[in-house]
Amino acid sequence: MSAPLIELKSIEKHFGPVIALSGVTFDVKAGECHCLLGDNGAGKSTFIKTMSGVHKPSSGEILVDGKKIAFESPRDAMAAGIATVYQDLAMIPLMSVTRNFWMGREPEKRFGPFKFIDFDKANKVTLEEMASMGIHLRGAEQAVGTLSGGERQTVAIARAVYFGAKVLILDEPTSALGVRQTSNVLATIDKVRKRGIGVVFITHNVRHAMAVGDRFTVLNRGKTLGTAKRGEVKPEELQDLMAGGKELAELEGSLGGTI
Amino acid sequence: MTDERIKQVSALRRAMIRPELGATAGTLLVFLFFLLIAGDSGMFAPAGIQNWTVVSAQFAIIAVGACLLMIAGEFDISVGSMIGFAGIVIAILSVQWGLPVWVSILAAFVICVALGWVNGMLVIKTGLPSFIVTLAFLYILRGLTIWLSILTTRQTIIGGVKDLVQNDWLAFLFGGVVLKDLFAWFADIGLIEKFVAGTRAGQPVVEGLPMLVVWAVVLVIFGHVLLTRTKFGNWIFASGGDAQAARYVGVPVARVKILMFMFSAFCACVFATCQVIEFGSAAADRGFMKEFEAIICVVIGGTLLTGGYGSVIGAALGAIIFGVVQQGLFFTGGESSLFRVFLGTILLGAVLFNTYIRRMITGER
Ligand SMILES: Nc1ncnc2c1ncn2[C@@H]1O[C@H](COP(=O)(O)OP(=O)(O)OP(=O)(O)O)[C@@H](O)[C@H]1O
Ligand SMILES: [Mg+2]
C-alpha cells in the first residue's frame, strides 16, 4: 500500500497532572477510512485535536507525507490539507447553506473599486458539490437550520473536500443521528474515500465503524490497543477492546449477552 | 396537485422568513393609521413630512451602527453618552479653543472611533459581556462630558457654534441642505407651499434635503450592501452566529467585532455632529437614552438580540416606525406619554415575532 498521508508516532498529551494520551501511534493512507474507536474519555477528541493543530503534543512526532512537521495552529493543519469536521460546530444554523459553505473563503467578483461575493458562482458550486455527495437541495439560499443533522454533516464534509482536504477527520459524525441519516453519512464517507482522501472516522459505535472502515484502531485510557485491518477482527472483539476487555466480558455475562 | 400545494406553501414561507417582514408590515400599518387619523393635520404636508423624516433619519443613523454590531453578536449601550461626549468635544475645541470647526469635527470622530476601539478591545480581551463593558462607558463618558463642560465653561450647555459654522466646508456636510434648486422648482409647480410673509416670503417651506437625511440614506445603503453582498458581511453574520465555528474556518472574529464597535461609535459621532450644527450648541445631556432607542429600532427591524441574523433595511424601517409614531402623536395631539406605552408594547411584539421566525428557520421547538 502507499505511504501514509499523515503519521503520528508515540503521541503523548498531558493537561497538567491529567495524562490524556500516553503514547498513541496512528496513520492514515490515501483512499482509506481509518476508524478510531474508544469509549467516553478515552482521548479520541484530544488525539484528533492534536492531529488538527488545536493542541500541541507533549511529546511524539507528526509526519505529513513523510516529513516531520509541527502545527502551530489549526490554520497550519488546514494548509497541510488536514480538515476537521467537529460535530457541534460544523455549521451556523441561521445562515444559508451557501454562506456556510464558503465561510472564510468567499469567492469575490470585482465591481469597479468594490468587491462583492460572487453569489452566482457560490450557489452553483454549493449545489453541485452537495449533489455529488448525494444530497439534492431545494436551494442553496435555504438556512442550514432547515437541514437535517445528516445533511448538515454532509455540507461540512462537502466543504472540506471542495477546499482540498487530503485528510478528513470526522469527530463522531453519526452519534446524534437516526438510522437513515447515519447511513447517508456513511455513504458520504464512502464517496469521499473513493476520491482518494484519507478519512479518520471517530466513533464509539462499532457497527458504524464496521460498515465503512478499512482499518480500526481502539483507544483506551489514552493508549492504543493496536490496529486491525478489515476482516481481521470481529465486532465483538472491538467492543471488548473499547471497554477494556475483561470488565465488559463480566458485565456481558451478568446482563445475558445484550451489549 | 399536492406537489403544487407544497410548493406554494414553501414559497410563502420563504417570502415570510425574512428579517424585515415584521418591520415592513409595521411600517405600512403605521402609515395607514396616521393617514386615517391625522391625514388633514399637516403631518403629510411637505413641512410635516420633513419633520418626521428628519426624526426618523436621526434614529436610522444610530440604528445602522447598532444593527451591524448586534448581528456581530455584541451591544453598545454607550452610544447615547458617546453622542453627548462628541458634541461637547466639538464645542470645546471650536468655541473655547478657537480651532476651526472642521478640525474640531475631525478630532471628535477620531476620539469616538478610538473609544469604539477601546470598547471592542475590552470586550474581546476580557471576555466580559459587551453589555457590561459598554454600561461602564455609558457612565464614564456621561460623567466626563459633564465634568469637561463645567470645567471649561461652568455650564452644561456650550453655545456659539452657530456663528462658527457659517463657511465651514465640513460643517456643511453635517448641517447643510442640498437640492435647493429642486425644492424651489417643486414650489414653483405647486408641490410645496411657499412662505407668504416674513423675511423668507416666496421661498419654499421646505428648503431642501437636509444632509442629516443624506447621511441616513448613505449609511443604510452602505450597511445593507456591506452586510448582504460582501465577504466582510458574511463574517459579521458568522461572528454573531457562532464565533467558535467562524474561528475554525479562519474568520477573524475579534477584528470583525472590534471594527463593528468602531462603526457604531462612528455613527454616534455622525448623529452628534449633525445635532450640534443644527442647534448651534452642545449640551452635556444630549443623546440620553439614545442607545436604547437604537436597539429598539434594530429589534423592531427583525434583528435577533442574540446576533447572527438581521437586516439593516429592517433597522431603517424600525427607525421610520419610531420617528413617524413619535411625531404622529405630536401632530394628532395625542398624549406623548402614551408613546412610551406604544414603544414597550411594539418592542415586546417584535421580539416575540422574531423568536417565532427564528424557530421557523432553525426548526427548533
Ligand atoms: N483541556 C483539557 N484539560 C484537562 N483535561 C482534559 C482536557 N481535554 C481533555 N481532557 C481529559 O482527557 C481525557 C480524554 O478526553 P477526550 O475528550 O479526548 O475523550 P473522548 O475519547 O473524546 O471522549 P468522548 O467519547 O466522550 O468524546 C479526559 O479524561 C478528559 O477529562
Ligand atoms: Mg470526544
Short mmCIF file of N, CA and C in Angstrom, two decimals, chain B residues 278-356:
data_model
loop_
_atom_site.label_atom_id
_atom_site.label_comp_id
_atom_site.label_asym_id
_atom_site.label_seq_id
_atom_site.Cartn_x
_atom_site.Cartn_y
_atom_site.Cartn_z
N GLU B 278 -27.00 71.66 13.93
CA GLU B 278 -28.39 72.08 13.80
C GLU B 278 -28.77 73.04 14.93
N PHE B 279 -28.40 72.68 16.17
CA PHE B 279 -28.78 73.50 17.31
C PHE B 279 -27.83 74.68 17.51
N GLY B 280 -26.63 74.59 16.94
CA GLY B 280 -25.63 75.64 17.17
C GLY B 280 -25.02 75.58 18.55
N SER B 281 -25.25 74.45 19.23
CA SER B 281 -24.71 74.33 20.58
C SER B 281 -24.55 72.86 20.93
N ALA B 282 -23.80 72.64 22.00
CA ALA B 282 -23.70 71.27 22.51
C ALA B 282 -24.18 71.28 23.94
N ALA B 283 -24.79 70.17 24.37
CA ALA B 283 -25.23 70.08 25.76
C ALA B 283 -24.82 68.73 26.31
N ALA B 284 -24.46 68.74 27.59
CA ALA B 284 -23.89 67.53 28.19
C ALA B 284 -24.91 66.41 28.33
N ASP B 285 -26.21 66.76 28.24
CA ASP B 285 -27.21 65.69 28.42
C ASP B 285 -27.74 65.16 27.09
N ARG B 286 -27.14 65.60 25.99
CA ARG B 286 -27.62 65.13 24.68
C ARG B 286 -27.39 63.63 24.54
N GLY B 287 -28.29 63.01 23.78
CA GLY B 287 -28.13 61.58 23.48
C GLY B 287 -28.63 60.67 24.57
N PHE B 288 -29.24 61.26 25.61
CA PHE B 288 -29.73 60.46 26.73
C PHE B 288 -30.72 59.40 26.23
N MET B 289 -30.49 58.15 26.56
CA MET B 289 -31.37 57.02 26.19
C MET B 289 -31.30 56.63 24.71
N LYS B 290 -30.44 57.31 23.94
CA LYS B 290 -30.40 57.01 22.51
C LYS B 290 -29.99 55.57 22.24
N GLU B 291 -29.12 55.02 23.11
CA GLU B 291 -28.68 53.64 22.87
C GLU B 291 -29.86 52.68 22.85
N PHE B 292 -30.83 52.94 23.76
CA PHE B 292 -31.97 52.03 23.81
C PHE B 292 -32.89 52.26 22.62
N GLU B 293 -33.02 53.53 22.21
CA GLU B 293 -33.85 53.79 21.04
C GLU B 293 -33.27 53.12 19.80
N ALA B 294 -31.94 53.16 19.70
CA ALA B 294 -31.29 52.49 18.56
C ALA B 294 -31.55 51.00 18.61
N ILE B 295 -31.41 50.42 19.79
CA ILE B 295 -31.60 48.97 19.91
C ILE B 295 -33.06 48.60 19.60
N ILE B 296 -34.00 49.46 20.04
CA ILE B 296 -35.41 49.19 19.75
C ILE B 296 -35.65 49.19 18.24
N CYS B 297 -35.10 50.20 17.53
CA CYS B 297 -35.25 50.24 16.06
C CYS B 297 -34.74 48.94 15.45
N VAL B 298 -33.58 48.51 15.92
CA VAL B 298 -32.93 47.33 15.35
C VAL B 298 -33.78 46.09 15.60
N VAL B 299 -34.31 45.98 16.82
CA VAL B 299 -35.09 44.79 17.16
C VAL B 299 -36.43 44.79 16.43
N ILE B 300 -37.06 45.97 16.33
CA ILE B 300 -38.29 46.06 15.54
C ILE B 300 -37.99 45.63 14.12
N GLY B 301 -36.78 45.94 13.65
CA GLY B 301 -36.38 45.62 12.28
C GLY B 301 -36.07 44.15 12.07
N GLY B 302 -36.21 43.33 13.09
CA GLY B 302 -36.09 41.89 12.87
C GLY B 302 -34.73 41.29 13.21
N THR B 303 -33.83 42.10 13.75
CA THR B 303 -32.53 41.54 14.11
C THR B 303 -32.63 40.82 15.45
N LEU B 304 -31.99 39.66 15.53
CA LEU B 304 -32.03 38.89 16.76
C LEU B 304 -31.10 39.49 17.79
N LEU B 305 -31.60 39.61 19.04
CA LEU B 305 -30.77 40.13 20.13
C LEU B 305 -29.54 39.27 20.35
N THR B 306 -29.67 37.99 19.99
CA THR B 306 -28.56 37.07 20.22
C THR B 306 -27.54 37.07 19.09
N GLY B 307 -27.80 37.88 18.05
CA GLY B 307 -26.83 38.01 16.97
C GLY B 307 -26.97 36.97 15.88
N GLY B 308 -26.22 37.19 14.79
CA GLY B 308 -26.17 36.21 13.71
C GLY B 308 -27.28 36.31 12.69
N TYR B 309 -28.25 37.18 12.92
CA TYR B 309 -29.38 37.25 12.00
C TYR B 309 -29.98 38.64 12.07
N GLY B 310 -30.25 39.24 10.92
CA GLY B 310 -30.87 40.56 10.95
C GLY B 310 -30.70 41.29 9.64
N SER B 311 -31.19 42.54 9.62
CA SER B 311 -31.20 43.30 8.39
C SER B 311 -31.08 44.79 8.67
N VAL B 312 -30.24 45.45 7.90
CA VAL B 312 -30.09 46.90 8.04
C VAL B 312 -31.34 47.60 7.51
N ILE B 313 -31.92 47.06 6.43
CA ILE B 313 -33.15 47.64 5.90
C ILE B 313 -34.24 47.57 6.97
N GLY B 314 -34.30 46.43 7.65
CA GLY B 314 -35.26 46.29 8.74
C GLY B 314 -35.05 47.35 9.81
N ALA B 315 -33.79 47.56 10.18
CA ALA B 315 -33.48 48.56 11.20
C ALA B 315 -33.91 49.95 10.73
N ALA B 316 -33.72 50.24 9.43
CA ALA B 316 -34.14 51.54 8.89
C ALA B 316 -35.66 51.67 8.96
N LEU B 317 -36.36 50.58 8.65
CA LEU B 317 -37.82 50.62 8.77
C LEU B 317 -38.23 50.81 10.22
N GLY B 318 -37.50 50.16 11.12
CA GLY B 318 -37.75 50.36 12.55
C GLY B 318 -37.60 51.82 12.93
N ALA B 319 -36.58 52.47 12.36
CA ALA B 319 -36.36 53.90 12.64
C ALA B 319 -37.51 54.74 12.09
N ILE B 320 -38.03 54.35 10.93
CA ILE B 320 -39.16 55.10 10.35
C ILE B 320 -40.39 54.94 11.24
N ILE B 321 -40.65 53.69 11.66
CA ILE B 321 -41.80 53.46 12.55
C ILE B 321 -41.67 54.34 13.80
N PHE B 322 -40.48 54.29 14.38
CA PHE B 322 -40.20 55.06 15.59
C PHE B 322 -40.45 56.55 15.36
N GLY B 323 -39.87 57.07 14.30
CA GLY B 323 -39.98 58.51 14.02
C GLY B 323 -41.41 58.93 13.70
N VAL B 324 -42.09 58.13 12.88
CA VAL B 324 -43.44 58.50 12.46
C VAL B 324 -44.39 58.47 13.65
N VAL B 325 -44.27 57.45 14.49
CA VAL B 325 -45.17 57.37 15.63
C VAL B 325 -44.90 58.51 16.61
N GLN B 326 -43.63 58.75 16.89
CA GLN B 326 -43.30 59.82 17.84
C GLN B 326 -43.84 61.17 17.37
N GLN B 327 -43.60 61.49 16.10
CA GLN B 327 -44.06 62.78 15.59
C GLN B 327 -45.56 62.76 15.32
N GLY B 328 -46.08 61.58 14.95
CA GLY B 328 -47.51 61.46 14.65
C GLY B 328 -48.35 61.78 15.87
N LEU B 329 -47.89 61.33 17.03
CA LEU B 329 -48.63 61.61 18.26
C LEU B 329 -48.65 63.12 18.50
N PHE B 330 -47.57 63.75 18.14
CA PHE B 330 -47.49 65.20 18.28
C PHE B 330 -48.49 65.88 17.35
N PHE B 331 -48.56 65.42 16.10
CA PHE B 331 -49.49 66.02 15.14
C PHE B 331 -50.95 65.79 15.52
N THR B 332 -51.22 64.60 16.07
CA THR B 332 -52.60 64.31 16.42
C THR B 332 -52.96 64.84 17.79
N GLY B 333 -51.97 65.45 18.46
CA GLY B 333 -52.25 65.95 19.80
C GLY B 333 -52.43 64.83 20.81
N GLY B 334 -51.92 63.66 20.45
CA GLY B 334 -52.03 62.50 21.36
C GLY B 334 -51.17 62.72 22.59
N GLU B 335 -51.49 61.98 23.60
CA GLU B 335 -50.74 62.07 24.84
C GLU B 335 -49.34 61.51 24.61
N SER B 336 -48.31 62.35 24.79
CA SER B 336 -46.97 61.89 24.41
C SER B 336 -46.46 60.81 25.36
N SER B 337 -47.03 60.76 26.56
CA SER B 337 -46.59 59.70 27.46
C SER B 337 -47.03 58.33 26.93
N LEU B 338 -48.11 58.35 26.12
CA LEU B 338 -48.57 57.08 25.56
C LEU B 338 -47.55 56.52 24.59
N PHE B 339 -46.67 57.40 24.08
CA PHE B 339 -45.64 56.95 23.15
C PHE B 339 -44.79 55.86 23.77
N ARG B 340 -44.47 56.03 25.05
CA ARG B 340 -43.64 55.03 25.72
C ARG B 340 -44.38 53.70 25.84
N VAL B 341 -45.70 53.82 26.13
CA VAL B 341 -46.50 52.61 26.21
C VAL B 341 -46.45 51.88 24.87
N PHE B 342 -46.60 52.66 23.81
CA PHE B 342 -46.56 52.08 22.48
C PHE B 342 -45.22 51.40 22.23
N LEU B 343 -44.12 52.10 22.60
CA LEU B 343 -42.78 51.56 22.36
C LEU B 343 -42.57 50.23 23.04
N GLY B 344 -42.93 50.20 24.34
CA GLY B 344 -42.75 48.97 25.10
C GLY B 344 -43.54 47.83 24.47
N THR B 345 -44.77 48.15 24.08
CA THR B 345 -45.63 47.11 23.50
C THR B 345 -45.06 46.59 22.20
N ILE B 346 -44.68 47.52 21.32
CA ILE B 346 -44.21 47.09 20.00
C ILE B 346 -42.88 46.34 20.13
N LEU B 347 -42.08 46.73 21.13
CA LEU B 347 -40.81 46.04 21.35
C LEU B 347 -41.06 44.57 21.72
N LEU B 348 -42.00 44.40 22.65
CA LEU B 348 -42.33 43.04 23.08
C LEU B 348 -42.87 42.22 21.91
N GLY B 349 -43.77 42.86 21.16
CA GLY B 349 -44.35 42.16 20.00
C GLY B 349 -43.27 41.77 19.01
N ALA B 350 -42.34 42.69 18.74
CA ALA B 350 -41.29 42.43 17.76
C ALA B 350 -40.41 41.27 18.21
N VAL B 351 -40.07 41.25 19.50
CA VAL B 351 -39.18 40.19 19.98
C VAL B 351 -39.88 38.84 19.88
N LEU B 352 -41.17 38.81 20.24
CA LEU B 352 -41.92 37.56 20.13
C LEU B 352 -41.95 37.08 18.69
N PHE B 353 -42.21 38.01 17.79
CA PHE B 353 -42.28 37.68 16.38
C PHE B 353 -40.94 37.15 15.87
N ASN B 354 -39.85 37.82 16.29
CA ASN B 354 -38.51 37.40 15.87
C ASN B 354 -38.20 35.99 16.35
N THR B 355 -38.60 35.71 17.58
CA THR B 355 -38.34 34.38 18.12
C THR B 355 -39.05 33.34 17.29
N TYR B 356 -40.27 33.68 16.91
CA TYR B 356 -41.05 32.77 16.08
C TYR B 356 -40.35 32.52 14.75
#
